[in-house]
């Protein structure tokens, strides 16, 4: 890793300028969320074109890690981490499975290339490239291969896979057949958490894909919700025009199609927006519908 | 929100993250700066009642630094080091990525997260970059980060075992 001196600072400055240009270009080309990719590609090009580059000083990498850490931490609102507790064992199992996948491919790589087994395993370990590189230096002639494969892995994951994720995940992927509002619960237990009605600007209004020609029933909606990775469904209701609360609404509400409302648990990954509207924790779905919230739900649907 | 409150919240958050990050860095833990910074800012956010929202320019600067840091790793030495093994390396990496993504897709449902979050969480490597990507795409950041951190610690453990057993 490069040390902090005038040379590395100038190199870093040049890389940052090129990275900024890369971001500008990515935005100009409207690459979905291309900030990271634009900066990375530009810096890689500059590094490859100029063999005299000193690399990024370790201190700058630490600064970057601190900034990203602050960014991540600021997004994790109070109570969000509590949702991880029930799945801690599964997180460990998943991590173990990923490491075993690295072992398997590493052993095969070793067999195919004639590298020693430690070199093969180190080359294909999924993560910790810097730590792997530090140990790989003990491998002598095989060290550049280990470091090279680790670098290639990062490039593939961040470049190819990163682009695929950005392109694939940025668009709407579910066709909307059932119009529904989902009232989310920010915790494993609805009794201990607050509920949030997604506001008009909240983009995660759930749109369900139902089998063609199928009758839309509460069970069908429940099944569709399950396939959308909702952890627990507490209640599903259809708010029809015959609903007393709805019938007291506007004439537009009287002629509009029914809305499905669900009260679900989404203990992980729920990201509250500053403009989310909190509801009292003791409000049941029926009360919510009866208390004139239908107009609010209709507004959410209209705005989406 | 009042500009003064925003300023105060961000100063507290960034200050805490800096202190936590430096402590993590000094401790020598894997990705210690990231881990320390994140834990400190989570604590700060908790104290602030979840009201702090970092400035947009701060987010952009973080992405710029991370992107440039990753791009600078692609040196001629790294490219040359691959040599004749590049084809097998690509095949092995393809197999690794495919397998880990399949595991992630399978696990997503059991973790109670969306498919996208499961895939990003299981992608092999780049804890900082993939966490930034998860933030960028509004995915389940705490899950993505937790899985990457746990795996990172496991990798370090494996590396230590290899170093101690085979290379000693």
Tab-separated table of C-alpha atoms in Angstrom:
chain	number	residue	atom	x	y	z
A	1	UNK	CA	0.000	0.000	0.000
A	2	UNK	CA	1.364	3.421	-0.942
A	3	UNK	CA	2.640	5.701	1.805
A	4	UNK	CA	1.558	9.252	2.308
A	5	UNK	CA	4.025	11.661	0.642
A	6	UNK	CA	4.025	14.377	-1.987
A	7	UNK	CA	4.116	11.860	-4.856
A	8	UNK	CA	1.202	9.808	-3.612
A	9	UNK	CA	-0.770	12.937	-2.777
A	10	UNK	CA	-0.329	14.243	-6.328
A	11	UNK	CA	-1.270	10.834	-7.727
A	12	UNK	CA	-4.317	10.731	-5.488
A	13	UNK	CA	-5.295	14.211	-6.600
A	14	UNK	CA	-4.993	13.200	-10.253
A	15	UNK	CA	-7.025	10.066	-9.605
A	16	UNK	CA	-9.691	12.056	-7.750
A	17	UNK	CA	-9.959	14.536	-10.621
A	18	UNK	CA	-10.281	11.688	-13.112
A	19	UNK	CA	-12.770	9.982	-10.803
A	20	UNK	CA	-14.853	13.145	-10.640
A	21	UNK	CA	-14.767	13.310	-14.434
A	22	UNK	CA	-15.871	9.667	-14.513
A	23	UNK	CA	-18.800	10.460	-12.245
A	24	UNK	CA	-19.770	13.414	-14.418
A	25	UNK	CA	-19.640	11.218	-17.522
A	26	UNK	CA	-21.672	8.452	-15.851
A	27	UNK	CA	-24.313	11.006	-14.910
A	28	UNK	CA	-24.266	12.467	-18.400
A	29	UNK	CA	-24.821	8.990	-19.842
A	30	UNK	CA	-27.514	8.413	-17.210
A	31	UNK	CA	-25.981	5.162	-16.023
A	32	UNK	CA	-28.201	4.109	-13.131
A	33	UNK	CA	-26.375	4.956	-9.912
A	34	UNK	CA	-23.126	5.124	-11.855
A	35	UNK	CA	-21.176	7.335	-9.432
A	36	UNK	CA	-19.122	4.487	-8.022
A	37	UNK	CA	-18.639	2.800	-11.373
A	38	UNK	CA	-17.690	6.025	-13.165
A	39	UNK	CA	-15.075	6.927	-10.569
A	40	UNK	CA	-13.695	3.375	-10.497
A	41	UNK	CA	-13.422	3.030	-14.268
A	42	UNK	CA	-11.747	6.401	-14.701
A	43	UNK	CA	-9.231	5.667	-11.939
A	44	UNK	CA	-8.471	2.220	-13.402
A	45	UNK	CA	-7.835	3.719	-16.834
A	46	UNK	CA	-5.532	6.390	-15.391
A	47	UNK	CA	-3.660	3.773	-13.336
A	48	UNK	CA	-3.156	1.455	-16.311
A	49	UNK	CA	-2.141	4.258	-18.673
A	50	UNK	CA	0.364	5.710	-16.256
A	51	UNK	CA	2.666	3.022	-14.823
A	52	UNK	CA	4.325	5.666	-12.635
A	53	UNK	CA	1.250	6.135	-10.467
A	54	UNK	CA	2.013	5.659	-6.816
A	55	UNK	CA	-1.362	4.285	-5.827
A	56	UNK	CA	-3.704	5.533	-3.158
A	57	UNK	CA	-2.133	6.104	0.277
A	58	UNK	CA	-3.472	3.927	3.052
A	59	UNK	CA	-4.619	7.005	4.950
A	60	UNK	CA	-6.900	8.029	2.085
A	61	UNK	CA	-8.398	4.535	2.034
A	62	UNK	CA	-9.048	4.840	5.749
A	63	UNK	CA	-10.736	8.195	5.151
A	64	UNK	CA	-12.917	6.594	2.475
A	65	UNK	CA	-13.843	3.773	4.841
A	66	UNK	CA	-14.754	6.254	7.569
A	67	UNK	CA	-16.955	8.230	5.179
A	68	UNK	CA	-18.743	5.125	3.917
A	69	UNK	CA	-19.121	3.896	7.485
A	70	UNK	CA	-20.768	7.194	8.423
A	71	UNK	CA	-23.015	6.909	5.406
A	72	UNK	CA	-24.078	3.364	6.236
A	73	UNK	CA	-24.500	4.072	9.920
A	74	UNK	CA	-26.638	7.133	9.266
A	75	UNK	CA	-29.022	5.004	7.215
A	76	UNK	CA	-29.509	2.433	9.952
A	77	UNK	CA	-32.241	4.020	12.010
A	78	UNK	CA	-32.924	3.128	15.632
A	79	UNK	CA	-34.520	-0.300	15.890
A	80	UNK	CA	-33.400	-1.532	12.493
A	81	UNK	CA	-30.564	-3.682	13.846
A	82	UNK	CA	-32.909	-5.368	16.311
A	83	UNK	CA	-34.437	-7.102	13.327
A	84	UNK	CA	-31.142	-8.886	12.644
A	85	UNK	CA	-31.272	-10.815	15.889
A	86	UNK	CA	-33.718	-13.501	14.710
A	87	UNK	CA	-31.623	-14.239	11.621
A	88	UNK	CA	-28.130	-14.091	13.135
A	89	UNK	CA	-27.723	-17.862	12.809
A	90	UNK	CA	-28.783	-17.779	9.182
A	91	UNK	CA	-26.344	-14.952	8.459
A	92	UNK	CA	-23.557	-17.131	9.884
A	93	UNK	CA	-24.674	-20.116	7.821
A	94	UNK	CA	-24.813	-18.032	4.656
A	95	UNK	CA	-21.340	-16.673	5.303
A	96	UNK	CA	-20.041	-20.192	5.857
A	97	UNK	CA	-21.640	-21.356	2.604
A	98	UNK	CA	-19.964	-18.497	0.734
A	99	UNK	CA	-16.567	-19.390	2.199
A	100	UNK	CA	-17.081	-23.049	1.249
A	101	UNK	CA	-17.915	-21.966	-2.298
A	102	UNK	CA	-14.566	-20.167	-2.347
A	103	UNK	CA	-12.825	-23.293	-1.057
A	104	UNK	CA	-14.395	-25.461	-3.757
A	105	UNK	CA	-13.518	-23.197	-6.648
A	106	UNK	CA	-10.080	-22.534	-5.156
A	107	UNK	CA	-9.301	-26.251	-4.982
A	108	UNK	CA	-10.456	-26.714	-8.591
A	109	UNK	CA	-8.369	-23.717	-9.686
A	110	UNK	CA	-5.369	-25.258	-7.979
A	111	UNK	CA	-5.919	-28.577	-9.755
A	112	UNK	CA	-6.417	-26.972	-13.161
A	113	UNK	CA	-3.396	-24.682	-13.046
A	114	UNK	CA	-0.960	-26.741	-11.023
A	115	UNK	CA	-0.717	-24.099	-8.333
A	116	UNK	CA	-0.200	-25.213	-4.767
A	117	UNK	CA	-3.377	-25.751	-2.752
A	118	UNK	CA	-2.747	-22.777	-0.407
A	119	UNK	CA	-2.263	-20.520	-3.418
A	120	UNK	CA	-5.458	-21.771	-5.045
A	121	UNK	CA	-7.490	-21.332	-1.877
A	122	UNK	CA	-6.113	-17.881	-1.192
A	123	UNK	CA	-6.723	-16.791	-4.783
A	124	UNK	CA	-10.416	-17.665	-4.654
A	125	UNK	CA	-11.288	-16.639	-1.111
A	126	UNK	CA	-14.344	-14.400	-1.435
A	127	UNK	CA	-13.191	-11.256	0.326
A	128	UNK	CA	-10.349	-9.728	2.264
A	129	UNK	CA	-8.136	-9.111	-0.770
A	130	UNK	CA	-5.716	-6.990	1.234
A	131	UNK	CA	-5.328	-9.624	3.951
A	132	UNK	CA	-4.939	-12.356	1.343
A	133	UNK	CA	-2.339	-10.306	-0.514
A	134	UNK	CA	-0.364	-9.797	2.679
A	135	UNK	CA	-0.185	-13.567	3.299
A	136	UNK	CA	0.307	-14.366	-0.402
A	137	UNK	CA	3.660	-12.584	-0.331
A	138	UNK	CA	4.944	-15.689	1.480
A	139	UNK	CA	4.139	-17.799	-1.575
A	140	UNK	CA	7.019	-16.473	-3.656
A	141	UNK	CA	6.443	-17.004	-7.388
A	142	UNK	CA	2.755	-17.737	-6.898
A	143	UNK	CA	2.077	-14.462	-5.090
A	144	UNK	CA	1.399	-12.348	-8.230
A	145	UNK	CA	-1.164	-14.903	-9.408
A	146	UNK	CA	-2.987	-14.855	-6.085
A	147	UNK	CA	-3.009	-11.077	-5.985
A	148	UNK	CA	-3.975	-10.925	-9.657
A	149	UNK	CA	-6.942	-13.287	-9.254
A	150	UNK	CA	-8.081	-11.362	-6.183
A	151	UNK	CA	-7.844	-8.122	-8.169
A	152	UNK	CA	-9.738	-9.705	-11.046
A	153	UNK	CA	-12.413	-10.854	-8.623
A	154	UNK	CA	-12.866	-7.339	-7.310
A	155	UNK	CA	-12.968	-5.983	-10.828
A	156	UNK	CA	-15.579	-8.535	-11.893
A	157	UNK	CA	-17.712	-8.060	-8.806
A	158	UNK	CA	-17.584	-4.286	-8.753
A	159	UNK	CA	-17.473	-3.759	-12.500
A	160	UNK	CA	-19.502	-6.435	-14.260
A	161	UNK	CA	-21.694	-7.483	-11.357
A	162	UNK	CA	-22.039	-3.903	-10.106
A	163	UNK	CA	-23.303	-2.771	-13.503
A	164	UNK	CA	-25.634	-5.748	-13.740
A	165	UNK	CA	-27.047	-4.998	-10.284
A	166	UNK	CA	-27.480	-1.331	-11.061
A	167	UNK	CA	-29.180	-1.904	-14.385
A	168	UNK	CA	-31.240	-4.846	-13.166
A	169	UNK	CA	-32.343	-3.362	-9.881
A	170	UNK	CA	-33.024	0.198	-10.875
A	171	UNK	CA	-36.117	-0.374	-13.000
A	172	UNK	CA	-39.544	-1.553	-12.012
A	173	UNK	CA	-39.627	-5.286	-12.262
A	174	UNK	CA	-43.089	-6.256	-11.139
A	175	UNK	CA	-46.123	-5.636	-13.200
A	176	UNK	CA	-48.945	-4.003	-11.304
A	177	UNK	CA	-52.185	-5.853	-11.417
A	178	UNK	CA	-53.356	-5.505	-7.859
A	179	UNK	CA	-53.256	-1.990	-6.563
A	180	UNK	CA	-52.417	-2.053	-2.952
A	181	UNK	CA	-50.969	-0.149	-0.077
A	182	UNK	CA	-48.776	-1.883	2.420
A	183	UNK	CA	-48.530	-0.669	5.945
A	184	UNK	CA	-45.123	-1.725	7.084
A	185	UNK	CA	-44.012	-2.697	10.527
A	186	UNK	CA	-40.474	-1.884	11.482
A	187	UNK	CA	-39.735	-4.822	13.708
A	188	UNK	CA	-40.309	-8.500	14.232
A	189	UNK	CA	-43.125	-7.900	16.675
A	190	UNK	CA	-45.946	-5.558	15.775
A	191	UNK	CA	-46.691	-5.056	19.433
A	192	UNK	CA	-43.424	-3.380	20.197
A	193	UNK	CA	-42.921	-1.275	17.147
A	194	UNK	CA	-44.422	1.663	15.386
A	195	UNK	CA	-46.239	1.447	12.123
A	196	UNK	CA	-45.641	3.537	9.121
A	197	UNK	CA	-47.981	4.389	6.318
A	198	UNK	CA	-45.946	4.819	3.206
A	199	UNK	CA	-46.320	8.336	1.918
A	200	UNK	CA	-46.903	9.403	-1.637
A	201	UNK	CA	-43.240	9.896	-2.397
A	202	UNK	CA	-42.168	6.590	-0.942
A	203	UNK	CA	-41.201	4.446	-3.934
A	204	UNK	CA	-41.701	1.042	-2.407
A	205	UNK	CA	-45.404	0.784	-2.862
A	206	UNK	CA	-45.814	-2.907	-3.439
A	207	UNK	CA	-47.073	-3.984	-6.812
A	208	UNK	CA	-48.091	-7.594	-7.042
A	209	UNK	CA	-47.909	-9.900	-9.995
A	210	UNK	CA	-50.903	-12.195	-10.004
A	211	UNK	CA	-51.413	-15.197	-12.323
A	212	UNK	CA	-53.301	-14.161	-15.483
A	213	UNK	CA	-57.042	-14.550	-15.159
A	214	UNK	CA	-56.914	-15.485	-11.503
A	215	UNK	CA	-59.491	-14.215	-9.096
A	216	UNK	CA	-58.092	-11.666	-6.700
A	217	UNK	CA	-58.936	-12.924	-3.260
A	218	UNK	CA	-57.409	-12.333	0.138
A	219	UNK	CA	-55.664	-15.713	-0.068
A	220	UNK	CA	-54.262	-14.906	-3.498
A	221	UNK	CA	-52.968	-11.587	-2.235
A	222	UNK	CA	-51.428	-13.316	0.779
A	223	UNK	CA	-49.687	-15.814	-1.486
A	224	UNK	CA	-48.399	-13.041	-3.696
A	225	UNK	CA	-47.146	-11.148	-0.644
A	226	UNK	CA	-45.304	-14.245	0.558
A	227	UNK	CA	-43.471	-14.506	-2.732
A	228	UNK	CA	-42.349	-10.922	-2.287
A	229	UNK	CA	-40.321	-11.833	0.786
A	230	UNK	CA	-42.641	-10.350	3.346
A	231	UNK	CA	-41.705	-11.967	6.627
A	232	UNK	CA	-45.088	-12.045	8.306
A	233	UNK	CA	-48.565	-11.052	7.172
A	234	UNK	CA	-50.764	-9.798	9.972
A	235	UNK	CA	-53.791	-8.699	8.038
A	236	UNK	CA	-55.009	-8.291	4.483
A	237	UNK	CA	-58.181	-6.416	3.644
A	238	UNK	CA	-59.918	-5.243	0.559
A	239	UNK	CA	-61.200	-1.705	0.883
A	240	UNK	CA	-64.229	-1.733	-1.372
A	241	UNK	CA	-66.601	1.006	-2.331
A	242	UNK	CA	-69.148	-0.547	-0.023
A	243	UNK	CA	-66.891	0.234	2.897
A	244	UNK	CA	-68.690	2.783	5.084
A	245	UNK	CA	-65.598	4.890	5.422
A	246	UNK	CA	-65.022	4.802	1.704
A	247	UNK	CA	-68.582	5.620	0.813
A	248	UNK	CA	-68.363	8.816	2.785
A	249	UNK	CA	-65.440	9.935	0.647
A	250	UNK	CA	-65.423	11.822	-2.602
A	251	UNK	CA	-67.227	10.776	-5.767
A	252	UNK	CA	-63.876	9.792	-7.258
A	253	UNK	CA	-63.372	7.345	-4.411
A	254	UNK	CA	-66.806	5.874	-5.018
A	255	UNK	CA	-65.969	5.035	-8.642
A	256	UNK	CA	-62.398	3.891	-8.115
A	257	UNK	CA	-61.376	0.207	-8.070
A	258	UNK	CA	-60.867	-1.568	-4.747
A	259	UNK	CA	-57.637	-1.133	-2.867
A	260	UNK	CA	-55.939	-3.933	-1.005
A	261	UNK	CA	-54.354	-3.012	2.261
A	262	UNK	CA	-51.928	-5.248	4.109
A	263	UNK	CA	-50.321	-5.044	7.485
A	264	UNK	CA	-47.021	-6.878	7.218
A	265	UNK	CA	-43.789	-7.344	9.106
A	266	UNK	CA	-40.664	-6.331	7.277
A	267	UNK	CA	-38.117	-6.559	10.054
A	268	UNK	CA	-35.043	-6.245	7.888
A	269	UNK	CA	-34.064	-3.571	5.479
A	270	UNK	CA	-36.887	-1.265	6.168
A	271	UNK	CA	-35.581	2.139	5.369
A	272	UNK	CA	-37.690	4.957	6.673
A	273	UNK	CA	-37.831	8.136	4.743
A	274	UNK	CA	-37.856	11.459	6.551
A	275	UNK	CA	-41.297	12.170	5.156
A	276	UNK	CA	-42.801	8.913	6.395
A	277	UNK	CA	-45.867	9.317	8.516
A	278	UNK	CA	-45.902	7.464	11.792
A	279	UNK	CA	-49.071	5.894	13.096
A	280	UNK	CA	-49.788	4.979	16.709
A	281	UNK	CA	-48.626	1.464	17.527
A	282	UNK	CA	-52.024	0.336	18.764
A	283	UNK	CA	-53.989	1.082	15.611
A	284	UNK	CA	-55.425	-2.037	13.993
A	285	UNK	CA	-55.834	-2.259	10.256
A	286	UNK	CA	-59.603	-2.171	10.485
A	287	UNK	CA	-59.475	0.990	12.555
A	288	UNK	CA	-57.059	2.462	10.078
A	289	UNK	CA	-59.441	1.838	7.219
A	290	UNK	CA	-62.474	2.990	9.174
A	291	UNK	CA	-60.855	6.160	10.395
A	292	UNK	CA	-60.857	7.825	7.045
A	293	UNK	CA	-57.404	6.678	5.982
A	294	UNK	CA	-58.813	5.399	2.715
A	295	UNK	CA	-58.438	8.832	1.157
A	296	UNK	CA	-54.804	8.849	2.195
A	297	UNK	CA	-54.316	5.407	0.651
A	298	UNK	CA	-56.015	6.559	-2.523
A	299	UNK	CA	-53.673	9.536	-2.685
A	300	UNK	CA	-50.696	7.204	-2.381
A	301	UNK	CA	-51.989	5.064	-5.221
A	302	UNK	CA	-52.786	8.052	-7.390
A	303	UNK	CA	-49.326	9.489	-6.920
A	304	UNK	CA	-47.518	6.277	-7.780
B	1	UNK	CA	-35.858	20.825	9.014
B	2	UNK	CA	-34.075	23.746	10.610
B	3	UNK	CA	-30.652	24.285	9.034
B	4	UNK	CA	-29.081	24.589	12.436
B	5	UNK	CA	-30.473	21.199	13.456
B	6	UNK	CA	-29.222	19.623	10.230
B	7	UNK	CA	-25.775	21.125	10.796
B	8	UNK	CA	-25.673	20.004	14.408
B	9	UNK	CA	-26.868	16.481	13.558
B	10	UNK	CA	-24.334	16.057	10.781
B	11	UNK	CA	-21.461	17.388	12.855
B	12	UNK	CA	-22.301	14.973	15.670
B	13	UNK	CA	-22.688	12.092	13.211
B	14	UNK	CA	-19.513	12.756	11.215
B	15	UNK	CA	-17.506	13.528	14.356
B	16	UNK	CA	-18.598	10.271	15.988
B	17	UNK	CA	-17.928	8.322	12.794
B	18	UNK	CA	-14.437	9.803	12.532
B	19	UNK	CA	-13.564	8.919	16.112
B	20	UNK	CA	-15.021	5.428	15.769
B	21	UNK	CA	-13.287	4.898	12.439
B	22	UNK	CA	-9.918	5.953	13.797
B	23	UNK	CA	-10.371	3.680	16.803
B	24	UNK	CA	-11.244	0.777	14.501
B	25	UNK	CA	-8.266	1.514	12.291
B	26	UNK	CA	-5.846	1.644	15.210
B	27	UNK	CA	-7.273	-1.607	16.597
B	28	UNK	CA	-6.127	-3.467	13.467
B	29	UNK	CA	-9.446	-5.235	12.946
B	30	UNK	CA	-10.308	-6.258	9.378
B	31	UNK	CA	-12.060	-3.283	7.769
B	32	UNK	CA	-11.711	-1.712	11.224
B	33	UNK	CA	-12.118	1.882	10.049
B	34	UNK	CA	-15.360	1.030	8.281
B	35	UNK	CA	-16.679	-1.036	11.147
B	36	UNK	CA	-15.754	1.518	13.825
B	37	UNK	CA	-17.127	4.396	11.826
B	38	UNK	CA	-20.374	2.600	11.137
B	39	UNK	CA	-20.940	1.520	14.729
B	40	UNK	CA	-20.192	5.020	15.998
B	41	UNK	CA	-22.545	6.648	13.530
B	42	UNK	CA	-25.291	4.135	14.364
B	43	UNK	CA	-24.863	5.106	18.018
B	44	UNK	CA	-24.882	8.793	17.113
B	45	UNK	CA	-27.979	8.344	14.980
B	46	UNK	CA	-29.658	6.626	17.913
B	47	UNK	CA	-28.798	9.543	20.201
B	48	UNK	CA	-30.145	11.959	17.614
B	49	UNK	CA	-33.414	10.044	17.435
B	50	UNK	CA	-32.803	8.946	13.839
B	51	UNK	CA	-33.198	12.481	12.583
B	52	UNK	CA	-29.748	13.096	11.065
B	53	UNK	CA	-29.496	13.041	7.282
B	54	UNK	CA	-26.046	13.416	5.780
B	55	UNK	CA	-25.462	16.067	3.141
B	56	UNK	CA	-25.632	14.994	-0.493
B	57	UNK	CA	-22.105	16.227	-1.175
B	58	UNK	CA	-20.809	14.004	1.608
B	59	UNK	CA	-22.405	10.974	-0.027
B	60	UNK	CA	-20.921	11.918	-3.380
B	61	UNK	CA	-17.464	12.443	-1.889
B	62	UNK	CA	-17.603	9.027	-0.219
B	63	UNK	CA	-18.540	7.361	-3.489
B	64	UNK	CA	-15.758	9.209	-5.296
B	65	UNK	CA	-13.133	8.071	-2.796
B	66	UNK	CA	-14.319	4.477	-2.815
B	67	UNK	CA	-14.531	4.325	-6.611
B	68	UNK	CA	-11.078	5.821	-7.045
B	69	UNK	CA	-9.624	3.509	-4.389
B	70	UNK	CA	-10.993	0.434	-6.155
B	71	UNK	CA	-9.902	1.618	-9.603
B	72	UNK	CA	-6.363	2.306	-8.416
B	73	UNK	CA	-5.952	-1.380	-7.577
B	74	UNK	CA	-5.930	-2.271	-11.282
B	75	UNK	CA	-2.195	-1.877	-11.903
B	76	UNK	CA	-0.063	-3.316	-14.709
B	77	UNK	CA	1.639	-5.593	-12.165
B	78	UNK	CA	-1.695	-7.111	-11.236
B	79	UNK	CA	-2.624	-7.636	-14.886
B	80	UNK	CA	0.811	-9.115	-15.694
B	81	UNK	CA	0.705	-11.374	-12.625
B	82	UNK	CA	-2.249	-13.249	-14.009
B	83	UNK	CA	-0.245	-14.373	-17.058
B	84	UNK	CA	-1.219	-17.715	-18.561
B	85	UNK	CA	-3.625	-18.578	-15.750
B	86	UNK	CA	-6.061	-15.859	-16.756
B	87	UNK	CA	-8.422	-18.248	-18.544
B	88	UNK	CA	-8.671	-20.630	-15.606
B	89	UNK	CA	-8.916	-17.665	-13.267
B	90	UNK	CA	-11.891	-16.361	-15.209
B	91	UNK	CA	-13.547	-19.796	-15.227
B	92	UNK	CA	-12.978	-20.206	-11.479
B	93	UNK	CA	-14.222	-16.696	-10.735
B	94	UNK	CA	-17.294	-17.243	-12.872
B	95	UNK	CA	-18.013	-20.444	-10.943
B	96	UNK	CA	-17.420	-18.660	-7.633
B	97	UNK	CA	-19.655	-15.719	-8.471
B	98	UNK	CA	-22.414	-17.939	-9.858
B	99	UNK	CA	-22.337	-20.200	-6.821
B	100	UNK	CA	-22.352	-17.382	-4.295
B	101	UNK	CA	-25.180	-15.588	-6.084
B	102	UNK	CA	-27.204	-18.809	-6.163
B	103	UNK	CA	-26.624	-19.204	-2.438
B	104	UNK	CA	-27.629	-15.570	-1.919
B	105	UNK	CA	-30.809	-15.973	-3.946
B	106	UNK	CA	-31.703	-19.084	-1.965
B	107	UNK	CA	-30.918	-17.429	1.349
B	108	UNK	CA	-32.732	-14.162	0.638
B	109	UNK	CA	-36.115	-15.539	1.464
B	110	UNK	CA	-34.905	-17.196	4.663
B	111	UNK	CA	-33.360	-13.938	5.757
B	112	UNK	CA	-36.566	-12.056	5.091
B	113	UNK	CA	-34.995	-9.686	2.588
B	114	UNK	CA	-35.563	-8.992	-1.069
B	115	UNK	CA	-33.781	-10.918	-3.802
B	116	UNK	CA	-31.714	-7.860	-4.678
B	117	UNK	CA	-30.403	-7.519	-1.145
B	118	UNK	CA	-29.619	-11.244	-1.001
B	119	UNK	CA	-27.607	-11.061	-4.214
B	120	UNK	CA	-25.636	-7.970	-3.217
B	121	UNK	CA	-25.006	-9.462	0.224
B	122	UNK	CA	-23.675	-12.690	-1.260
B	123	UNK	CA	-21.553	-11.129	-4.007
B	124	UNK	CA	-18.008	-12.260	-3.298
B	125	UNK	CA	-16.128	-9.264	-2.082
B	126	UNK	CA	-15.863	-5.534	-1.869
B	127	UNK	CA	-17.444	-4.945	1.533
B	128	UNK	CA	-17.066	-1.185	1.260
B	129	UNK	CA	-18.072	-0.924	-2.361
B	130	UNK	CA	-21.032	-3.289	-2.068
B	131	UNK	CA	-22.270	-1.563	1.073
B	132	UNK	CA	-22.071	1.702	-0.860
B	133	UNK	CA	-23.928	0.011	-3.723
B	134	UNK	CA	-26.607	-1.217	-1.311
B	135	UNK	CA	-26.996	2.304	0.018
B	136	UNK	CA	-27.126	3.621	-3.515
B	137	UNK	CA	-29.898	1.218	-4.502
B	138	UNK	CA	-31.844	1.553	-1.222
B	139	UNK	CA	-31.397	-2.122	-0.375
B	140	UNK	CA	-31.367	-3.785	3.049
B	141	UNK	CA	-28.133	-2.198	4.141
B	142	UNK	CA	-27.892	-3.697	7.590
B	143	UNK	CA	-28.239	-7.217	6.171
B	144	UNK	CA	-25.810	-6.626	3.326
B	145	UNK	CA	-23.294	-5.113	5.694
B	146	UNK	CA	-23.734	-7.789	8.371
B	147	UNK	CA	-23.190	-10.639	5.910
B	148	UNK	CA	-20.140	-8.998	4.399
B	149	UNK	CA	-18.627	-8.266	7.800
B	150	UNK	CA	-19.195	-11.815	9.063
B	151	UNK	CA	-17.756	-13.277	5.882
B	152	UNK	CA	-14.807	-10.915	6.044
B	153	UNK	CA	-13.989	-12.067	9.558
B	154	UNK	CA	-14.316	-15.686	8.458
B	155	UNK	CA	-11.996	-15.054	5.508
B	156	UNK	CA	-9.426	-13.523	7.817
B	157	UNK	CA	-9.716	-16.579	10.040
B	158	UNK	CA	-9.205	-18.881	7.061
B	159	UNK	CA	-6.242	-16.828	5.869
B	160	UNK	CA	-4.682	-17.106	9.303
B	161	UNK	CA	-5.171	-20.875	9.297
B	162	UNK	CA	-3.592	-21.180	5.851
B	163	UNK	CA	-0.719	-18.978	6.919
B	164	UNK	CA	-0.153	-20.924	10.127
B	165	UNK	CA	-0.658	-24.458	8.833
B	166	UNK	CA	0.624	-24.495	5.284
B	167	UNK	CA	3.014	-21.619	5.015
B	168	UNK	CA	4.721	-21.885	8.374
